[in-house]
Amino acid sequence: MILRFLKRLFQWTVVLGAIGGLFYVAYRVHGAMQAELAKEGGEELRSPRRAHDGVVELAAEDVERLGVVAAPAAAVAWSERVAVYGEVVPNPRGTVEVRSPFAGTLRASSEAPWPAAGRRLRAGQVLGRVDIRIGAQERLALLDNLNNARLKKEGAAKVVELQRERVRRVETVLRSNIVPGQQLDDAKVLLADAETQLAIASAAVELWKKALDEADRPGGRESSTYSYPLTAPADGEVTELAARPGMAVEAGALVAQIVDFRRPLARLDVPPGLLGSGPPPERVQLVAIPARPSALGGVAAAQGPGDPTATLSATLVGPAPRVDAASQLVGYWYEAGPAVGDGPGAAWRPGLMVKASLNSASATSRPAVAVPAGAVLFHQGRALVYVRVKPGTFERREVVPLGRDGESWDLAPREGTGPTGLEPGDVVVTSGAQVLLSEEFRADDVEAD
């Protein structure tokens, strides 16, 4: 009885020891995993901490890793501008036509397929060929030229025979020393000239005979293999195809129209009040107004301050010939420079709505602060920037945009010591501002947890 009790006691002791050992191993493994996670996530655990509202602190290596770049704000003079609107119209200087110089039949080139609408072409690229058509009148002219060449060849052959006979006679007489050697030289010169004329006549006969044979090819076709290549006179895209291979065309018939959209032309409708002191400025920044879906599912030609925009620098060409009858605004042509490759200008097609900002004649200038466009953030209806107050410390400030000038924003200057606005010389984050805003929100989440 005692032995049985001791045996069971020993068994329970072993089981409890094994269970305790398992708990101990699990505890050690859990501690090791926590240490490893803490080591691997050290960078994340050292997330930027917020000293107070609107301030983000980063270590020096984090500033470089996140690509945060700052530059001082510049002082500028700003005056109120008036937005003028217009649209992109077809540019005559960017439109060319390909026409057939001869009457004939079109065919595709072996070098490239026949172009399709929307295809981009290079200057000098072969579109196709036109097989020149030979009519009855042209055939009669070929036959007449062939007959004339044959007659000239026969006459030249007779002259050659006469000159050869003369040379033989002079050589025979010259052996008896009756005539001087000069006569033999003159006879040989005349013989060489006659042989040259015979060669010219023979070549002309072969040429006209070949041309006539091409015009009388078997099958009753009226077109010869004489063809002329049709090439693109300038770079651009095919916008119209008036003919295709196999079609018969007359001389001067339109084959294709090519438009270079990399040189957009815009008509801006300017209010007469802005023209009191003279014509509009020579150069303006054209801003595309893309259509975007509205809340009701329609299309609104509106643009929020944070929406991406496409801008082009355009030069004044001259006034439009007519005033817009509906708005009574004066139109002016502005042409943007040719874009390189497929730049932004290549996507500006006729019908695109654009706008530009012109200085008002009655507006007075006021001091402002200019920052690059990438420095301004739009969040919850507010315009924000981050200012570097000291190395690694960035303060968020609310600003008042006055207007955009190309690739920069003009902002209202700071008044007093308030928490909003900028002063000239403030070091503003120009690249990575959105990252700082995200890091600030992440710091809020870490503190909330």
Coordinates of C-alpha atoms in Angstrom, one line a residue:
M1 CA 0.0 0.0 0.0
I2 CA 2.8 2.4 0.9
L3 CA 4.7 1.4 -2.2
R4 CA 1.7 2.1 -4.4
F5 CA 1.3 5.6 -2.8
L6 CA 5.0 6.4 -3.3
K7 CA 4.8 5.3 -6.9
R8 CA 1.9 7.6 -7.7
L9 CA 3.5 10.4 -5.8
F10 CA 6.6 10.0 -8.0
Q11 CA 4.5 10.0 -11.2
W12 CA 2.7 13.2 -10.3
T13 CA 5.9 14.8 -9.4
V14 CA 7.4 14.0 -12.8
V15 CA 4.2 15.3 -14.6
L16 CA 4.2 18.5 -12.6
G17 CA 7.9 19.0 -13.3
A18 CA 7.4 18.5 -17.1
I19 CA 4.5 21.0 -17.1
G20 CA 6.6 23.5 -15.2
G21 CA 9.5 23.0 -17.7
L22 CA 7.2 23.6 -20.6
F23 CA 5.9 26.9 -19.0
Y24 CA 9.5 28.0 -18.4
V25 CA 10.5 27.3 -22.0
A26 CA 7.5 29.1 -23.4
Y27 CA 8.3 32.1 -21.1
R28 CA 11.9 32.2 -22.4
V29 CA 10.8 31.9 -26.0
H30 CA 8.2 34.7 -25.6
G31 CA 10.8 37.0 -24.0
A32 CA 13.3 36.3 -26.8
M33 CA 10.7 37.1 -29.4
Q34 CA 9.8 40.3 -27.7
A35 CA 13.4 41.3 -27.6
E36 CA 13.9 40.5 -31.3
L37 CA 10.8 42.5 -32.3
A38 CA 12.0 45.4 -30.2
K39 CA 15.4 45.2 -31.9
E40 CA 13.9 45.0 -35.4
G41 CA 11.3 47.6 -34.8
G42 CA 13.7 50.0 -33.1
E43 CA 13.4 52.5 -35.9
E44 CA 9.7 52.4 -35.8
L45 CA 9.5 52.5 -32.0
R46 CA 11.6 55.6 -32.2
S47 CA 8.8 57.3 -34.3
P48 CA 8.8 61.0 -34.5
R49 CA 7.3 62.4 -31.3
R50 CA 5.1 65.5 -31.3
A51 CA 6.3 68.1 -28.7
H52 CA 3.0 69.9 -29.0
D53 CA 0.3 70.5 -31.6
G54 CA 1.7 71.1 -35.1
V55 CA 5.3 70.3 -34.4
V56 CA 7.2 67.2 -35.7
E57 CA 10.7 66.3 -34.5
L58 CA 12.9 64.0 -36.6
A59 CA 16.3 62.6 -36.1
A60 CA 19.0 63.7 -38.6
E61 CA 19.1 60.3 -40.3
D62 CA 15.3 60.3 -40.6
V63 CA 15.2 63.7 -42.3
E64 CA 17.6 62.3 -44.9
R65 CA 15.8 59.0 -45.2
L66 CA 12.4 60.6 -45.7
G67 CA 13.7 63.1 -48.4
V68 CA 12.7 66.2 -46.5
V69 CA 14.2 69.3 -48.2
A70 CA 13.8 72.9 -47.1
A71 CA 14.6 76.3 -48.7
P72 CA 14.0 79.9 -47.6
A73 CA 10.9 81.7 -48.7
A74 CA 11.4 84.8 -50.9
A75 CA 9.8 88.2 -50.6
V76 CA 7.8 89.3 -53.7
A77 CA 5.4 92.0 -54.7
W78 CA 2.0 90.7 -55.4
S79 CA -0.9 92.5 -57.1
E80 CA -4.4 91.2 -57.6
R81 CA -4.8 89.3 -60.8
V82 CA -7.8 88.6 -63.0
A83 CA -8.4 85.1 -64.3
V84 CA -9.2 85.0 -68.0
Y85 CA -10.4 81.9 -69.8
G86 CA -10.2 80.5 -73.3
E87 CA -9.6 77.3 -75.2
V88 CA -7.1 75.6 -77.3
V89 CA -7.8 76.0 -81.1
P90 CA -6.2 74.4 -84.2
N91 CA -2.8 75.9 -84.9
P92 CA -2.4 76.6 -88.6
R93 CA 1.4 76.6 -88.2
G94 CA 1.2 73.1 -86.9
T95 CA -1.0 71.7 -89.7
V96 CA 0.2 70.4 -93.0
E97 CA -1.4 68.4 -95.9
V98 CA 0.0 65.6 -98.0
R99 CA -1.2 65.9 -101.6
S100 CA -0.5 63.8 -104.7
P101 CA 1.7 65.8 -107.2
F102 CA 0.7 63.6 -110.1
A103 CA -2.4 61.7 -111.3
G104 CA -2.2 58.0 -110.7
T105 CA -3.0 55.2 -108.3
L106 CA -2.0 55.0 -104.6
R107 CA -0.3 52.0 -103.2
A108 CA 1.4 51.2 -99.9
S109 CA 5.1 51.4 -99.6
S110 CA 7.2 48.3 -98.9
E111 CA 9.1 50.3 -96.2
A112 CA 6.2 50.9 -93.9
P113 CA 2.4 50.2 -93.8
W114 CA -0.1 52.7 -94.9
P115 CA -0.6 55.2 -92.0
A116 CA -3.7 55.1 -89.8
A117 CA -5.6 57.9 -88.1
G118 CA -3.8 58.9 -84.9
R119 CA -0.4 57.5 -86.0
R120 CA 2.6 59.8 -85.3
L121 CA 4.9 60.4 -88.3
R122 CA 8.3 61.9 -88.6
A123 CA 9.3 64.6 -91.1
G124 CA 10.4 62.8 -94.3
Q125 CA 8.8 59.5 -93.5
V126 CA 7.3 57.7 -96.5
L127 CA 3.6 57.3 -96.3
G128 CA 3.1 55.4 -99.6
R129 CA 3.6 55.9 -103.4
V130 CA 1.6 57.1 -106.3
D131 CA 1.9 55.2 -109.6
I132 CA 1.8 57.9 -112.2
R133 CA -0.9 57.3 -114.8
I134 CA 0.0 57.6 -118.5
G135 CA -2.8 58.8 -120.6
A136 CA -3.4 58.7 -124.4
Q137 CA -1.7 62.1 -124.9
E138 CA 1.3 61.2 -122.9
R139 CA 1.6 57.9 -124.9
L140 CA 1.5 59.7 -128.2
A141 CA 4.3 62.0 -126.9
L142 CA 6.4 59.0 -126.0
L143 CA 5.8 57.4 -129.4
D144 CA 6.8 60.6 -131.1
N145 CA 10.0 60.9 -129.1
L146 CA 10.8 57.3 -129.8
N147 CA 10.4 57.8 -133.6
N148 CA 12.6 60.9 -133.5
A149 CA 15.3 59.1 -131.6
R150 CA 15.2 56.2 -134.0
L151 CA 15.7 58.6 -137.0
K152 CA 18.5 60.3 -135.2
K153 CA 20.1 57.0 -134.6
E154 CA 19.9 56.0 -138.2
G155 CA 21.4 59.3 -139.4
A156 CA 24.2 59.0 -136.8
A157 CA 25.0 55.4 -138.0
K158 CA 25.3 56.6 -141.6
V159 CA 27.6 59.5 -140.6
V160 CA 29.8 57.0 -138.7
E161 CA 30.1 54.7 -141.8
L162 CA 31.1 57.7 -143.9
Q163 CA 33.7 58.9 -141.4
R164 CA 35.2 55.4 -141.1
E165 CA 35.4 55.1 -145.0
R166 CA 37.2 58.5 -145.0
V167 CA 39.7 57.4 -142.4
R168 CA 40.5 54.3 -144.5
R169 CA 41.1 56.4 -147.6
V170 CA 43.3 58.8 -145.8
E171 CA 45.4 56.0 -144.3
T172 CA 45.8 54.4 -147.8
V173 CA 47.0 57.7 -149.3
L174 CA 49.2 58.5 -146.4
R175 CA 51.4 55.5 -147.1
S176 CA 52.6 57.1 -150.4
N177 CA 53.5 60.3 -148.6
I178 CA 51.2 62.3 -150.8
V179 CA 49.1 64.0 -148.1
P180 CA 50.3 65.2 -144.7
G181 CA 49.5 63.3 -141.4
Q182 CA 47.3 66.2 -140.2
Q183 CA 44.4 65.1 -142.5
L184 CA 44.4 61.7 -140.9
D185 CA 44.1 63.2 -137.4
D186 CA 41.2 65.4 -138.5
A187 CA 39.4 62.4 -140.0
K188 CA 39.8 60.4 -136.7
V189 CA 38.4 63.4 -134.7
L190 CA 35.4 63.5 -136.9
L191 CA 34.9 59.8 -136.7
A192 CA 35.0 59.9 -132.8
D193 CA 32.5 62.7 -132.8
A194 CA 30.2 60.7 -135.1
E195 CA 30.5 57.6 -132.9
T196 CA 29.6 59.7 -129.8
Q197 CA 26.4 61.0 -131.5
L198 CA 25.5 57.5 -132.5
A199 CA 25.9 56.3 -128.8
I200 CA 23.7 59.2 -127.6
A201 CA 21.0 58.4 -130.2
S202 CA 21.1 54.7 -129.3
A203 CA 20.7 55.4 -125.6
A204 CA 17.7 57.8 -126.3
V205 CA 16.1 55.0 -128.4
E206 CA 16.4 52.5 -125.6
L207 CA 15.1 55.0 -123.0
W208 CA 12.0 56.0 -125.0
K209 CA 11.4 52.3 -126.0
K210 CA 11.4 51.3 -122.4
A211 CA 9.1 54.0 -121.4
L212 CA 6.6 53.1 -124.1
D213 CA 6.8 49.4 -123.2
E214 CA 6.0 50.3 -119.6
A215 CA 3.0 52.3 -120.8
D216 CA 1.8 49.3 -122.9
R217 CA 2.2 46.6 -120.3
P218 CA 0.1 43.5 -120.7
G219 CA -3.3 43.5 -119.0
G220 CA -4.6 46.8 -120.5
R221 CA -3.5 48.8 -117.4
E222 CA -3.2 52.6 -118.0
S223 CA -0.6 53.1 -115.2
S224 CA 3.1 52.5 -115.5
T225 CA 5.5 51.5 -112.8
Y226 CA 6.8 55.0 -112.7
S227 CA 6.0 56.0 -109.1
Y228 CA 6.5 59.0 -106.8
P229 CA 7.0 58.6 -103.0
L230 CA 4.6 60.5 -100.7
T231 CA 6.4 61.8 -97.6
A232 CA 5.4 63.6 -94.5
P233 CA 6.5 67.3 -94.7
A234 CA 6.6 67.7 -90.9
D235 CA 6.4 65.9 -87.6
G236 CA 2.9 65.3 -86.3
E237 CA -0.1 62.9 -86.1
V238 CA -2.4 61.8 -88.8
T239 CA -5.8 63.5 -88.2
E240 CA -7.5 62.9 -91.6
L241 CA -7.1 60.2 -94.3
A242 CA -8.8 61.2 -97.6
A243 CA -7.5 58.2 -99.6
R244 CA -6.2 54.7 -99.2
P245 CA -4.2 52.3 -101.4
G246 CA -5.8 51.3 -104.6
M247 CA -7.7 54.5 -105.1
A248 CA -7.2 56.6 -108.2
V249 CA -6.3 60.2 -107.5
E250 CA -5.8 63.3 -109.6
A251 CA -2.9 65.7 -109.4
G252 CA -3.3 67.9 -106.3
A253 CA -5.7 65.5 -104.5
L254 CA -5.6 65.5 -100.7
V255 CA -4.2 62.2 -99.3
A256 CA -3.7 63.0 -95.6
Q257 CA -3.6 65.8 -93.0
I258 CA -0.9 65.9 -90.4
V259 CA -1.1 68.0 -87.2
D260 CA 1.7 68.7 -84.7
F261 CA -0.1 69.0 -81.4
R262 CA 3.1 69.9 -79.5
R263 CA 2.6 73.5 -80.5
P264 CA -0.8 74.3 -79.0
L265 CA -2.5 77.6 -79.9
A266 CA -5.0 79.1 -77.4
R267 CA -7.4 81.9 -77.7
L268 CA -7.8 83.9 -74.4
D269 CA -10.9 86.2 -74.1
V270 CA -9.7 89.3 -72.3
P271 CA -12.1 91.8 -70.7
P272 CA -11.7 95.3 -72.3
G273 CA -11.0 96.8 -68.8
L274 CA -7.6 95.0 -68.7
L275 CA -6.6 96.5 -72.1
G276 CA -6.7 100.2 -70.9
S277 CA -3.0 100.5 -70.8
G278 CA -2.2 98.4 -73.9
P279 CA -2.2 94.8 -75.1
P280 CA -2.0 91.9 -72.6
P281 CA 1.5 90.7 -71.5
E282 CA 3.8 89.0 -74.0
R283 CA 4.1 85.8 -71.9
V284 CA 1.5 84.1 -69.7
Q285 CA 1.2 80.8 -67.9
L286 CA -1.6 78.7 -69.4
V287 CA -3.3 76.4 -67.0
A288 CA -5.4 73.4 -68.3
I289 CA -8.8 73.0 -66.7
P290 CA -9.5 69.3 -66.7
A291 CA -13.1 68.1 -66.3
R292 CA -13.7 65.9 -63.3
P293 CA -16.8 64.2 -62.0
S294 CA -18.9 66.2 -59.6
A295 CA -20.7 64.9 -56.6
L296 CA -23.9 64.5 -58.6
G297 CA -22.2 62.4 -61.3
G298 CA -22.0 65.2 -63.9
V299 CA -18.9 66.9 -65.3
A300 CA -17.8 70.1 -63.7
A301 CA -15.1 72.2 -65.3
A302 CA -13.8 73.2 -61.9
Q303 CA -10.6 72.6 -60.1
G304 CA -9.8 72.4 -56.5
P305 CA -6.7 74.1 -55.1
G306 CA -5.1 70.7 -54.5
D307 CA -5.8 69.1 -57.9
P308 CA -2.8 68.5 -60.2
T309 CA -2.6 71.0 -63.0
A310 CA -0.7 71.2 -66.3
T311 CA 0.8 74.5 -67.2
L312 CA 2.6 75.8 -70.3
S313 CA 4.4 79.0 -70.9
A314 CA 2.8 80.8 -74.0
T315 CA 3.9 83.8 -76.0
L316 CA 1.5 86.4 -77.4
V317 CA 1.0 86.0 -81.2
G318 CA -1.6 88.8 -81.8
P319 CA -5.3 89.7 -81.5
A320 CA -8.0 87.5 -82.8
P321 CA -9.9 88.9 -85.9
R322 CA -13.3 89.1 -84.1
V323 CA -14.7 90.0 -80.7
D324 CA -16.7 87.2 -79.1
A325 CA -20.3 88.1 -79.9
A326 CA -21.8 86.5 -76.8
S327 CA -19.4 87.8 -74.1
Q328 CA -18.1 90.9 -75.9
L329 CA -14.5 90.0 -74.8
V330 CA -11.5 90.6 -77.0
G331 CA -9.7 87.5 -78.1
Y332 CA -5.9 87.1 -78.2
W333 CA -3.8 84.3 -79.7
Y334 CA -1.2 82.7 -77.4
E335 CA 1.1 80.0 -78.8
A336 CA 3.1 77.6 -76.6
G337 CA 6.6 76.6 -77.6
P338 CA 7.1 73.2 -79.1
A339 CA 7.2 70.4 -76.5
V340 CA 10.1 68.0 -76.3
G341 CA 9.1 64.5 -77.2
D342 CA 5.7 63.7 -75.5
G343 CA 5.8 66.6 -73.1
P344 CA 2.7 68.2 -71.5
G345 CA 2.0 70.2 -74.6
A346 CA 1.5 67.0 -76.7
A347 CA -1.7 66.2 -74.8
W348 CA -3.3 69.7 -75.4
R349 CA -5.8 69.3 -78.1
P350 CA -8.2 71.7 -79.7
G351 CA -11.3 72.2 -77.4
L352 CA -9.3 72.0 -74.1
M353 CA -10.4 74.8 -71.7
V354 CA -7.5 76.8 -70.3
K355 CA -7.1 79.9 -68.1
A356 CA -4.4 82.4 -67.3
S357 CA -4.0 85.2 -64.7
L358 CA -3.4 88.8 -65.9
N359 CA -2.6 91.8 -63.8
S360 CA -5.4 94.2 -63.2
A361 CA -4.7 97.8 -64.4
S362 CA -6.2 99.3 -61.2
A363 CA -4.6 96.8 -58.8
T364 CA -1.9 98.0 -56.4
S365 CA 1.0 95.8 -55.4
R366 CA 1.4 94.5 -51.8
P367 CA 4.2 92.5 -50.2
A368 CA 3.9 88.7 -50.3
V369 CA 5.9 85.6 -49.7
A370 CA 6.7 83.2 -52.6
V371 CA 7.3 79.4 -52.0
P372 CA 7.6 76.5 -54.5
A373 CA 4.3 74.8 -55.4
G374 CA 5.3 71.6 -53.7
A375 CA 5.6 73.4 -50.3
V376 CA 1.8 74.1 -49.9
L377 CA -0.5 71.3 -48.7
F378 CA -4.3 71.5 -48.8
H379 CA -5.9 69.5 -45.9
Q380 CA -9.4 69.7 -44.6
G381 CA -10.0 73.0 -46.5
R382 CA -6.9 74.7 -45.1
A383 CA -3.6 75.6 -46.8
L384 CA -0.6 74.4 -44.8
V385 CA 3.2 74.6 -44.9
Y386 CA 5.9 73.2 -42.7
V387 CA 8.6 75.5 -41.4
R388 CA 11.9 74.3 -40.1
V389 CA 12.4 76.2 -36.8
K390 CA 15.6 74.3 -35.9
P391 CA 17.4 71.3 -37.3
G392 CA 15.1 68.3 -37.1
T393 CA 12.1 70.3 -35.8
F394 CA 9.3 71.3 -38.2
E395 CA 6.3 73.5 -37.3
R396 CA 3.1 73.3 -39.2
R397 CA 1.6 76.7 -40.1
E398 CA -1.6 77.7 -41.9
V399 CA -1.2 80.1 -44.8
V400 CA -3.4 82.2 -47.0
P401 CA -2.7 81.7 -50.7
L402 CA -3.0 84.8 -52.8
G403 CA -2.4 83.2 -56.2
R404 CA -0.2 80.9 -58.1
D405 CA 2.5 82.1 -60.4
G406 CA 3.8 79.3 -62.6
E407 CA 5.6 76.8 -60.3
S408 CA 5.3 78.9 -57.1
W409 CA 2.6 80.1 -54.7
D410 CA 2.3 83.7 -53.5
L411 CA 1.2 83.7 -49.9
A412 CA 0.0 86.4 -47.5
P413 CA 2.8 87.5 -45.2
R414 CA 2.7 86.8 -41.5
E415 CA 1.0 89.5 -39.3
G416 CA 2.4 89.9 -35.8
T417 CA 3.4 86.8 -33.9
G418 CA 0.4 84.7 -34.7
P419 CA 0.6 81.0 -35.5
T420 CA -0.3 81.6 -39.2
G421 CA 1.5 83.0 -42.2
L422 CA 5.2 83.2 -43.3
E423 CA 7.9 85.8 -43.2
P424 CA 10.6 86.2 -45.9
G425 CA 13.5 84.1 -45.0
D426 CA 11.5 81.4 -43.2
V427 CA 12.9 78.0 -44.1
V428 CA 10.0 76.2 -45.7
V429 CA 9.9 72.4 -46.5
T430 CA 9.7 72.3 -50.3
S431 CA 9.9 68.5 -50.7
G432 CA 8.5 66.0 -48.3
A433 CA 5.8 68.2 -46.7
Q434 CA 3.2 65.5 -47.2
V435 CA 5.5 63.0 -45.5
L436 CA 5.7 65.3 -42.4
L437 CA 1.9 65.5 -42.3
S438 CA 1.7 61.7 -42.4
E439 CA 4.3 61.3 -39.7
E440 CA 2.4 63.8 -37.5
F441 CA -0.8 61.8 -37.8
R442 CA 1.2 58.6 -37.2
A443 CA 2.6 60.1 -34.0
D444 CA -1.0 60.9 -32.9
D445 CA -2.0 57.2 -33.4
V446 CA 1.0 56.0 -31.4
E447 CA 0.2 58.2 -28.5
A448 CA -3.5 57.2 -28.7
D449 CA -2.4 53.5 -28.4

